């Protein structure tokens, strides 16, 4: 039986993008259930699917997994050959640390610059706290590229060389820094360009553009 991934609006759902882009890029087959998280029907559906009332949720037969990081850990165990996390133990530990930092942090940037795949590139001045988050993220990416990504063989343009769960965790931030035209280092820009060039990124973007649901509050930012 195919895996089933329950996701929210592709225009705005940052957490849904994470397992979706990882599974799509890694060619892990799944069926998708897409929910409009902003209307009553969608909210009721989310409560049916998840004890937290939030997406993403992954089903593998009778097994249900919620929380994006837990989903990725499950995929790592279920598909050990797919390179969900880096093979090298030091790289893997580092990747998990920065993925956790993303999962629990950067509230200021997340609030000030919501993920928006239907927004044109338009400059938004950052608050001091959001700018500090963006600077920390730039440092995380630059350090990972220098310590692991640039040394990886075969070569790869991602944080640890090949695209892994840590890249999936930061994919929504790539959208934010891009569409709000935040100034980043050359290393960060090259990394963002590599992520935005993935066919899986283009597929998500196209789906988002086709979506009828719009969030006027987010679109006005
Ligand atoms: N910690 C959760 C966060 C999930 C989350 O906040 N999802 C948002 C969509 S991006 C959601 O379901 N929002 C709907 C709501 O809060 O009503 C994870 O990692 O999966």
PDB file of C-alpha atoms and ligand atoms in Angstrom:
ATOM      1  CA  UNK A   1       0.000   0.000   0.000  1.00  0.00           C
ATOM      2  CA  UNK A   2       1.360   3.441  -0.942  1.00  0.00           C
ATOM      3  CA  UNK A   3       2.229   5.924   1.748  1.00  0.00           C
ATOM      4  CA  UNK A   4      -0.268   8.757   2.172  1.00  0.00           C
ATOM      5  CA  UNK A   5       0.896  12.265   3.009  1.00  0.00           C
ATOM      6  CA  UNK A   6      -1.653  14.777   4.269  1.00  0.00           C
ATOM      7  CA  UNK A   7      -0.563  18.314   3.445  1.00  0.00           C
ATOM      8  CA  UNK A   8      -1.886  21.869   3.589  1.00  0.00           C
ATOM      9  CA  UNK A   9      -2.054  24.732   1.080  1.00  0.00           C
ATOM     10  CA  UNK A  10       1.012  24.673  -1.142  1.00  0.00           C
ATOM     11  CA  UNK A  11       1.020  28.454  -1.336  1.00  0.00           C
ATOM     12  CA  UNK A  12       1.613  28.841   2.406  1.00  0.00           C
ATOM     13  CA  UNK A  13       2.147  25.575   4.313  1.00  0.00           C
ATOM     14  CA  UNK A  14       5.797  25.564   5.265  1.00  0.00           C
ATOM     15  CA  UNK A  15       5.642  22.392   7.374  1.00  0.00           C
ATOM     16  CA  UNK A  16       3.908  20.412   4.623  1.00  0.00           C
ATOM     17  CA  UNK A  17       6.607  21.334   2.121  1.00  0.00           C
ATOM     18  CA  UNK A  18       9.312  19.639   4.205  1.00  0.00           C
ATOM     19  CA  UNK A  19       8.336  15.943   3.927  1.00  0.00           C
ATOM     20  CA  UNK A  20       6.736  16.556   0.522  1.00  0.00           C
ATOM     21  CA  UNK A  21       9.922  17.859  -1.117  1.00  0.00           C
ATOM     22  CA  UNK A  22      12.027  15.187   0.588  1.00  0.00           C
ATOM     23  CA  UNK A  23       9.789  12.336  -0.569  1.00  0.00           C
ATOM     24  CA  UNK A  24       9.350  13.776  -4.055  1.00  0.00           C
ATOM     25  CA  UNK A  25      13.061  14.422  -4.563  1.00  0.00           C
ATOM     26  CA  UNK A  26      13.998  10.991  -3.182  1.00  0.00           C
ATOM     27  CA  UNK A  27      11.409   9.230  -5.380  1.00  0.00           C
ATOM     28  CA  UNK A  28       9.515   7.761  -2.467  1.00  0.00           C
ATOM     29  CA  UNK A  29       6.045   7.027  -3.852  1.00  0.00           C
ATOM     30  CA  UNK A  30       3.090   8.489  -1.975  1.00  0.00           C
ATOM     31  CA  UNK A  31      -0.491   9.579  -2.427  1.00  0.00           C
ATOM     32  CA  UNK A  32      -1.274  13.095  -1.365  1.00  0.00           C
ATOM     33  CA  UNK A  33      -4.319  14.430   0.488  1.00  0.00           C
ATOM     34  CA  UNK A  34      -4.341  18.202   0.196  1.00  0.00           C
ATOM     35  CA  UNK A  35      -6.322  20.253   2.706  1.00  0.00           C
ATOM     36  CA  UNK A  36      -7.232  23.939   2.812  1.00  0.00           C
ATOM     37  CA  UNK A  37      -6.012  24.656   6.339  1.00  0.00           C
ATOM     38  CA  UNK A  38      -7.805  28.015   6.508  1.00  0.00           C
ATOM     39  CA  UNK A  39     -11.432  26.944   6.195  1.00  0.00           C
ATOM     40  CA  UNK A  40     -13.718  25.137   8.624  1.00  0.00           C
ATOM     41  CA  UNK A  41     -13.909  21.964   6.544  1.00  0.00           C
ATOM     42  CA  UNK A  42     -10.114  21.835   6.312  1.00  0.00           C
ATOM     43  CA  UNK A  43      -9.736  22.393  10.058  1.00  0.00           C
ATOM     44  CA  UNK A  44     -12.155  19.539  10.787  1.00  0.00           C
ATOM     45  CA  UNK A  45     -10.230  17.295   8.359  1.00  0.00           C
ATOM     46  CA  UNK A  46      -6.938  18.176  10.084  1.00  0.00           C
ATOM     47  CA  UNK A  47      -8.413  17.268  13.476  1.00  0.00           C
ATOM     48  CA  UNK A  48      -9.526  13.913  12.038  1.00  0.00           C
ATOM     49  CA  UNK A  49      -6.063  13.218  10.653  1.00  0.00           C
ATOM     50  CA  UNK A  50      -3.875  14.493  13.458  1.00  0.00           C
ATOM     51  CA  UNK A  51      -4.043  14.625  17.262  1.00  0.00           C
ATOM     52  CA  UNK A  52      -2.527  18.122  17.026  1.00  0.00           C
ATOM     53  CA  UNK A  53      -4.983  19.282  14.345  1.00  0.00           C
ATOM     54  CA  UNK A  54      -2.007  20.211  12.182  1.00  0.00           C
ATOM     55  CA  UNK A  55      -0.384  18.984   8.990  1.00  0.00           C
ATOM     56  CA  UNK A  56       1.720  17.251   7.707  1.00  0.00           C
ATOM     57  CA  UNK A  57       0.660  13.726   8.641  1.00  0.00           C
ATOM     58  CA  UNK A  58       2.024  10.541   7.090  1.00  0.00           C
ATOM     59  CA  UNK A  59       0.140   7.263   6.938  1.00  0.00           C
ATOM     60  CA  UNK A  60       1.857   3.964   6.278  1.00  0.00           C
ATOM     61  CA  UNK A  61      -1.056   1.537   6.328  1.00  0.00           C
ATOM     62  CA  UNK A  62      -2.477   1.647   9.869  1.00  0.00           C
ATOM     63  CA  UNK A  63       0.490   3.609  11.162  1.00  0.00           C
ATOM     64  CA  UNK A  64       0.054   7.369  11.510  1.00  0.00           C
ATOM     65  CA  UNK A  65       2.951   9.756  12.056  1.00  0.00           C
ATOM     66  CA  UNK A  66       2.566  13.487  12.709  1.00  0.00           C
ATOM     67  CA  UNK A  67       5.253  16.170  13.231  1.00  0.00           C
ATOM     68  CA  UNK A  68       7.538  16.843  10.253  1.00  0.00           C
ATOM     69  CA  UNK A  69      10.764  15.713  11.937  1.00  0.00           C
ATOM     70  CA  UNK A  70       9.210  12.467  13.163  1.00  0.00           C
ATOM     71  CA  UNK A  71       7.994  11.813   9.605  1.00  0.00           C
ATOM     72  CA  UNK A  72      11.524  12.285   8.285  1.00  0.00           C
ATOM     73  CA  UNK A  73      12.990   9.977  10.939  1.00  0.00           C
ATOM     74  CA  UNK A  74      10.409   7.359   9.983  1.00  0.00           C
ATOM     75  CA  UNK A  75      11.368   7.693   6.300  1.00  0.00           C
ATOM     76  CA  UNK A  76      15.039   7.305   7.298  1.00  0.00           C
ATOM     77  CA  UNK A  77      14.233   3.972   8.957  1.00  0.00           C
ATOM     78  CA  UNK A  78      11.815   2.789   6.281  1.00  0.00           C
ATOM     79  CA  UNK A  79      14.102   3.688   3.336  1.00  0.00           C
ATOM     80  CA  UNK A  80      17.690   3.299   4.615  1.00  0.00           C
ATOM     81  CA  UNK A  81      19.175   3.477   1.094  1.00  0.00           C
ATOM     82  CA  UNK A  82      17.550   6.817   0.196  1.00  0.00           C
ATOM     83  CA  UNK A  83      20.017   9.069   2.020  1.00  0.00           C
ATOM     84  CA  UNK A  84      17.388  10.819   4.126  1.00  0.00           C
ATOM     85  CA  UNK A  85      20.203  11.804   6.513  1.00  0.00           C
ATOM     86  CA  UNK A  86      23.919  11.930   5.557  1.00  0.00           C
ATOM     87  CA  UNK A  87      25.814   8.604   5.740  1.00  0.00           C
ATOM     88  CA  UNK A  88      28.752  10.015   7.704  1.00  0.00           C
ATOM     89  CA  UNK A  89      28.028  10.005  11.453  1.00  0.00           C
ATOM     90  CA  UNK A  90      29.494  13.469  12.136  1.00  0.00           C
ATOM     91  CA  UNK A  91      27.590  14.957   9.201  1.00  0.00           C
ATOM     92  CA  UNK A  92      24.433  13.179  10.324  1.00  0.00           C
ATOM     93  CA  UNK A  93      24.715  14.525  13.875  1.00  0.00           C
ATOM     94  CA  UNK A  94      25.308  18.050  12.552  1.00  0.00           C
ATOM     95  CA  UNK A  95      22.385  17.714  10.118  1.00  0.00           C
ATOM     96  CA  UNK A  96      20.064  16.636  12.930  1.00  0.00           C
ATOM     97  CA  UNK A  97      21.238  19.525  15.133  1.00  0.00           C
ATOM     98  CA  UNK A  98      20.466  22.167  12.526  1.00  0.00           C
ATOM     99  CA  UNK A  99      17.180  20.487  11.579  1.00  0.00           C
ATOM    100  CA  UNK A 100      16.161  20.682  15.248  1.00  0.00           C
ATOM    101  CA  UNK A 101      17.261  24.303  15.407  1.00  0.00           C
ATOM    102  CA  UNK A 102      14.911  24.998  12.497  1.00  0.00           C
ATOM    103  CA  UNK A 103      12.074  22.997  14.021  1.00  0.00           C
ATOM    104  CA  UNK A 104      12.128  24.869  17.304  1.00  0.00           C
ATOM    105  CA  UNK A 105      13.414  28.291  16.359  1.00  0.00           C
ATOM    106  CA  UNK A 106      13.457  31.372  14.148  1.00  0.00           C
ATOM    107  CA  UNK A 107      10.008  32.485  15.308  1.00  0.00           C
ATOM    108  CA  UNK A 108      10.700  36.125  14.477  1.00  0.00           C
ATOM    109  CA  UNK A 109      11.561  35.426  10.839  1.00  0.00           C
ATOM    110  CA  UNK A 110       8.721  32.938  10.515  1.00  0.00           C
ATOM    111  CA  UNK A 111       6.223  35.467  11.818  1.00  0.00           C
ATOM    112  CA  UNK A 112       7.545  38.475   9.917  1.00  0.00           C
ATOM    113  CA  UNK A 113       8.059  36.683   6.583  1.00  0.00           C
ATOM    114  CA  UNK A 114       5.498  33.874   6.206  1.00  0.00           C
ATOM    115  CA  UNK A 115       6.212  31.268   3.547  1.00  0.00           C
ATOM    116  CA  UNK A 116       4.424  32.329   0.371  1.00  0.00           C
ATOM    117  CA  UNK A 117       4.874  30.514  -2.932  1.00  0.00           C
ATOM    118  CA  UNK A 118       2.496  32.852  -4.769  1.00  0.00           C
ATOM    119  CA  UNK A 119       4.297  36.069  -3.832  1.00  0.00           C
ATOM    120  CA  UNK A 120       6.434  37.992  -6.290  1.00  0.00           C
ATOM    121  CA  UNK A 121       9.900  38.975  -5.100  1.00  0.00           C
ATOM    122  CA  UNK A 122       9.338  42.188  -3.150  1.00  0.00           C
ATOM    123  CA  UNK A 123      11.621  43.711  -0.524  1.00  0.00           C
ATOM    124  CA  UNK A 124      10.415  43.641   3.089  1.00  0.00           C
ATOM    125  CA  UNK A 125      12.524  45.360   5.696  1.00  0.00           C
ATOM    126  CA  UNK A 126      13.231  42.982   8.541  1.00  0.00           C
ATOM    127  CA  UNK A 127      12.721  43.675  12.219  1.00  0.00           C
ATOM    128  CA  UNK A 128      15.863  43.404  14.331  1.00  0.00           C
ATOM    129  CA  UNK A 129      14.820  39.967  15.601  1.00  0.00           C
ATOM    130  CA  UNK A 130      13.959  38.671  12.107  1.00  0.00           C
ATOM    131  CA  UNK A 131      17.288  39.969  10.788  1.00  0.00           C
ATOM    132  CA  UNK A 132      19.090  38.132  13.601  1.00  0.00           C
ATOM    133  CA  UNK A 133      17.281  34.908  12.637  1.00  0.00           C
ATOM    134  CA  UNK A 134      18.226  35.407   8.969  1.00  0.00           C
ATOM    135  CA  UNK A 135      21.864  35.986   9.939  1.00  0.00           C
ATOM    136  CA  UNK A 136      21.927  32.815  12.060  1.00  0.00           C
ATOM    137  CA  UNK A 137      20.416  30.804   9.193  1.00  0.00           C
ATOM    138  CA  UNK A 138      22.992  32.210   6.769  1.00  0.00           C
ATOM    139  CA  UNK A 139      25.746  31.172   9.217  1.00  0.00           C
ATOM    140  CA  UNK A 140      24.244  27.674   9.593  1.00  0.00           C
ATOM    141  CA  UNK A 141      24.181  27.174   5.837  1.00  0.00           C
ATOM    142  CA  UNK A 142      27.685  28.602   5.307  1.00  0.00           C
ATOM    143  CA  UNK A 143      29.163  26.482   8.073  1.00  0.00           C
ATOM    144  CA  UNK A 144      27.523  23.277   6.846  1.00  0.00           C
ATOM    145  CA  UNK A 145      28.650  23.937   3.275  1.00  0.00           C
ATOM    146  CA  UNK A 146      32.237  24.590   4.414  1.00  0.00           C
ATOM    147  CA  UNK A 147      32.527  21.714   6.887  1.00  0.00           C
ATOM    148  CA  UNK A 148      30.559  19.073   4.955  1.00  0.00           C
ATOM    149  CA  UNK A 149      28.873  20.088   1.692  1.00  0.00           C
ATOM    150  CA  UNK A 150      31.936  21.323  -0.159  1.00  0.00           C
ATOM    151  CA  UNK A 151      33.964  18.256   0.865  1.00  0.00           C
ATOM    152  CA  UNK A 152      31.309  15.677  -0.006  1.00  0.00           C
ATOM    153  CA  UNK A 153      32.026  13.117  -2.705  1.00  0.00           C
ATOM    154  CA  UNK A 154      30.191  12.775  -5.020  1.00  0.00           C
ATOM    155  CA  UNK A 155      29.922  16.557  -5.173  1.00  0.00           C
ATOM    156  CA  UNK A 156      26.626  18.191  -4.358  1.00  0.00           C
ATOM    157  CA  UNK A 157      25.302  21.719  -3.937  1.00  0.00           C
ATOM    158  CA  UNK A 158      23.373  21.045  -0.723  1.00  0.00           C
ATOM    159  CA  UNK A 159      24.275  21.487   2.945  1.00  0.00           C
ATOM    160  CA  UNK A 160      25.866  18.032   3.203  1.00  0.00           C
ATOM    161  CA  UNK A 161      26.448  17.476  -0.537  1.00  0.00           C
ATOM    162  CA  UNK A 162      23.452  15.395  -1.515  1.00  0.00           C
ATOM    163  CA  UNK A 163      19.960  16.733  -0.678  1.00  0.00           C
ATOM    164  CA  UNK A 164      18.879  15.422   2.738  1.00  0.00           C
ATOM    165  CA  UNK A 165      16.310  16.018   5.482  1.00  0.00           C
ATOM    166  CA  UNK A 166      18.206  19.090   6.744  1.00  0.00           C
ATOM    167  CA  UNK A 167      17.773  20.731   3.318  1.00  0.00           C
ATOM    168  CA  UNK A 168      14.081  19.819   3.384  1.00  0.00           C
ATOM    169  CA  UNK A 169      13.774  21.475   6.815  1.00  0.00           C
ATOM    170  CA  UNK A 170      15.242  24.722   5.454  1.00  0.00           C
ATOM    171  CA  UNK A 171      13.345  24.700   2.123  1.00  0.00           C
ATOM    172  CA  UNK A 172      10.572  27.038   3.381  1.00  0.00           C
ATOM    173  CA  UNK A 173      13.209  29.505   4.605  1.00  0.00           C
ATOM    174  CA  UNK A 174      14.724  29.502   1.122  1.00  0.00           C
ATOM    175  CA  UNK A 175      11.329  30.653  -0.138  1.00  0.00           C
ATOM    176  CA  UNK A 176      11.101  33.347   2.568  1.00  0.00           C
ATOM    177  CA  UNK A 177      14.573  34.793   2.050  1.00  0.00           C
ATOM    178  CA  UNK A 178      13.968  34.785  -1.701  1.00  0.00           C
ATOM    179  CA  UNK A 179      10.506  36.336  -1.952  1.00  0.00           C
ATOM    180  CA  UNK A 180      11.109  38.985   0.744  1.00  0.00           C
ATOM    181  CA  UNK A 181      14.397  39.812  -0.984  1.00  0.00           C
ATOM    182  CA  UNK A 182      16.562  39.405   2.107  1.00  0.00           C
ATOM    183  CA  UNK A 183      20.257  40.114   1.591  1.00  0.00           C
ATOM    184  CA  UNK A 184      22.317  36.952   2.118  1.00  0.00           C
ATOM    185  CA  UNK A 185      25.930  35.844   1.644  1.00  0.00           C
ATOM    186  CA  UNK A 186      27.178  34.452  -1.673  1.00  0.00           C
ATOM    187  CA  UNK A 187      27.315  30.955  -0.202  1.00  0.00           C
ATOM    188  CA  UNK A 188      23.732  31.207   1.011  1.00  0.00           C
ATOM    189  CA  UNK A 189      22.567  32.562  -2.360  1.00  0.00           C
ATOM    190  CA  UNK A 190      24.244  29.695  -4.239  1.00  0.00           C
ATOM    191  CA  UNK A 191      22.614  27.222  -1.872  1.00  0.00           C
ATOM    192  CA  UNK A 192      19.195  28.864  -2.322  1.00  0.00           C
ATOM    193  CA  UNK A 193      19.586  28.794  -6.105  1.00  0.00           C
ATOM    194  CA  UNK A 194      20.454  25.074  -6.021  1.00  0.00           C
ATOM    195  CA  UNK A 195      17.385  24.289  -3.937  1.00  0.00           C
ATOM    196  CA  UNK A 196      15.124  26.440  -6.110  1.00  0.00           C
ATOM    197  CA  UNK A 197      16.431  24.638  -9.220  1.00  0.00           C
ATOM    198  CA  UNK A 198      15.197  21.232  -8.063  1.00  0.00           C
ATOM    199  CA  UNK A 199      12.396  19.699 -10.160  1.00  0.00           C
ATOM    200  CA  UNK A 200      10.583  18.930  -6.884  1.00  0.00           C
ATOM    201  CA  UNK A 201      10.682  22.658  -6.005  1.00  0.00           C
ATOM    202  CA  UNK A 202       9.250  23.559  -9.429  1.00  0.00           C
ATOM    203  CA  UNK A 203       6.488  20.957  -9.030  1.00  0.00           C
ATOM    204  CA  UNK A 204       5.449  22.382  -5.615  1.00  0.00           C
ATOM    205  CA  UNK A 205       5.599  25.915  -7.009  1.00  0.00           C
ATOM    206  CA  UNK A 206       3.402  25.022  -9.995  1.00  0.00           C
ATOM    207  CA  UNK A 207       0.840  23.315  -7.753  1.00  0.00           C
ATOM    208  CA  UNK A 208       0.812  26.404  -5.498  1.00  0.00           C
ATOM    209  CA  UNK A 209       0.191  28.706  -8.468  1.00  0.00           C
ATOM    210  CA  UNK A 210      -2.742  26.533  -9.593  1.00  0.00           C
ATOM    211  CA  UNK A 211      -4.356  26.470  -6.147  1.00  0.00           C
ATOM    212  CA  UNK A 212      -7.604  28.436  -5.854  1.00  0.00           C
ATOM    213  CA  UNK A 213      -7.319  29.066  -2.084  1.00  0.00           C
ATOM    214  CA  UNK A 214      -5.829  32.403  -1.147  1.00  0.00           C
ATOM    215  CA  UNK A 215      -4.957  33.847   2.253  1.00  0.00           C
ATOM    216  CA  UNK A 216      -5.528  37.594   1.941  1.00  0.00           C
ATOM    217  CA  UNK A 217      -3.624  38.321   5.176  1.00  0.00           C
ATOM    218  CA  UNK A 218      -0.473  36.602   3.969  1.00  0.00           C
ATOM    219  CA  UNK A 219      -0.791  37.972   0.437  1.00  0.00           C
ATOM    220  CA  UNK A 220      -0.947  41.520   1.822  1.00  0.00           C
ATOM    221  CA  UNK A 221       2.411  41.203   3.602  1.00  0.00           C
TER     222      UNK A 221
HETATM  223  N1  LIG B   1       5.508  21.103  14.610  1.00  0.00           N
HETATM  224  C1  LIG B   1       4.609  20.773  13.532  1.00  0.00           C
HETATM  225  C2  LIG B   1       4.038  22.059  12.954  1.00  0.00           C
HETATM  226  C3  LIG B   1       2.868  21.802  12.025  1.00  0.00           C
HETATM  227  C4  LIG B   1       2.115  23.069  11.667  1.00  0.00           C
HETATM  228  O1  LIG B   1       2.120  24.088  12.386  1.00  0.00           O
HETATM  229  N2  LIG B   1       1.404  23.009  10.540  1.00  0.00           N
HETATM  230  C5  LIG B   1       0.567  24.114  10.094  1.00  0.00           C
HETATM  231  C6  LIG B   1       0.638  24.234   8.581  1.00  0.00           C
HETATM  232  S1  LIG B   1       2.144  24.891   8.010  1.00  0.00           S
HETATM  233  C7  LIG B   1      -0.875  23.816  10.408  1.00  0.00           C
HETATM  234  O2  LIG B   1      -1.305  22.684  10.321  1.00  0.00           O
HETATM  235  N3  LIG B   1      -1.647  24.848  10.726  1.00  0.00           N
HETATM  236  C8  LIG B   1      -3.050  24.725  10.888  1.00  0.00           C
HETATM  237  C9  LIG B   1      -3.566  25.249  12.166  1.00  0.00           C
HETATM  238  O3  LIG B   1      -2.754  25.540  13.077  1.00  0.00           O
HETATM  239  O4  LIG B   1      -4.804  25.369  12.266  1.00  0.00           O
HETATM  240  C10 LIG B   1       5.382  19.938  12.485  1.00  0.00           C
HETATM  241  O5  LIG B   1       6.619  19.959  12.518  1.00  0.00           O
HETATM  242  O6  LIG B   1       4.763  19.225  11.672  1.00  0.00           O
END
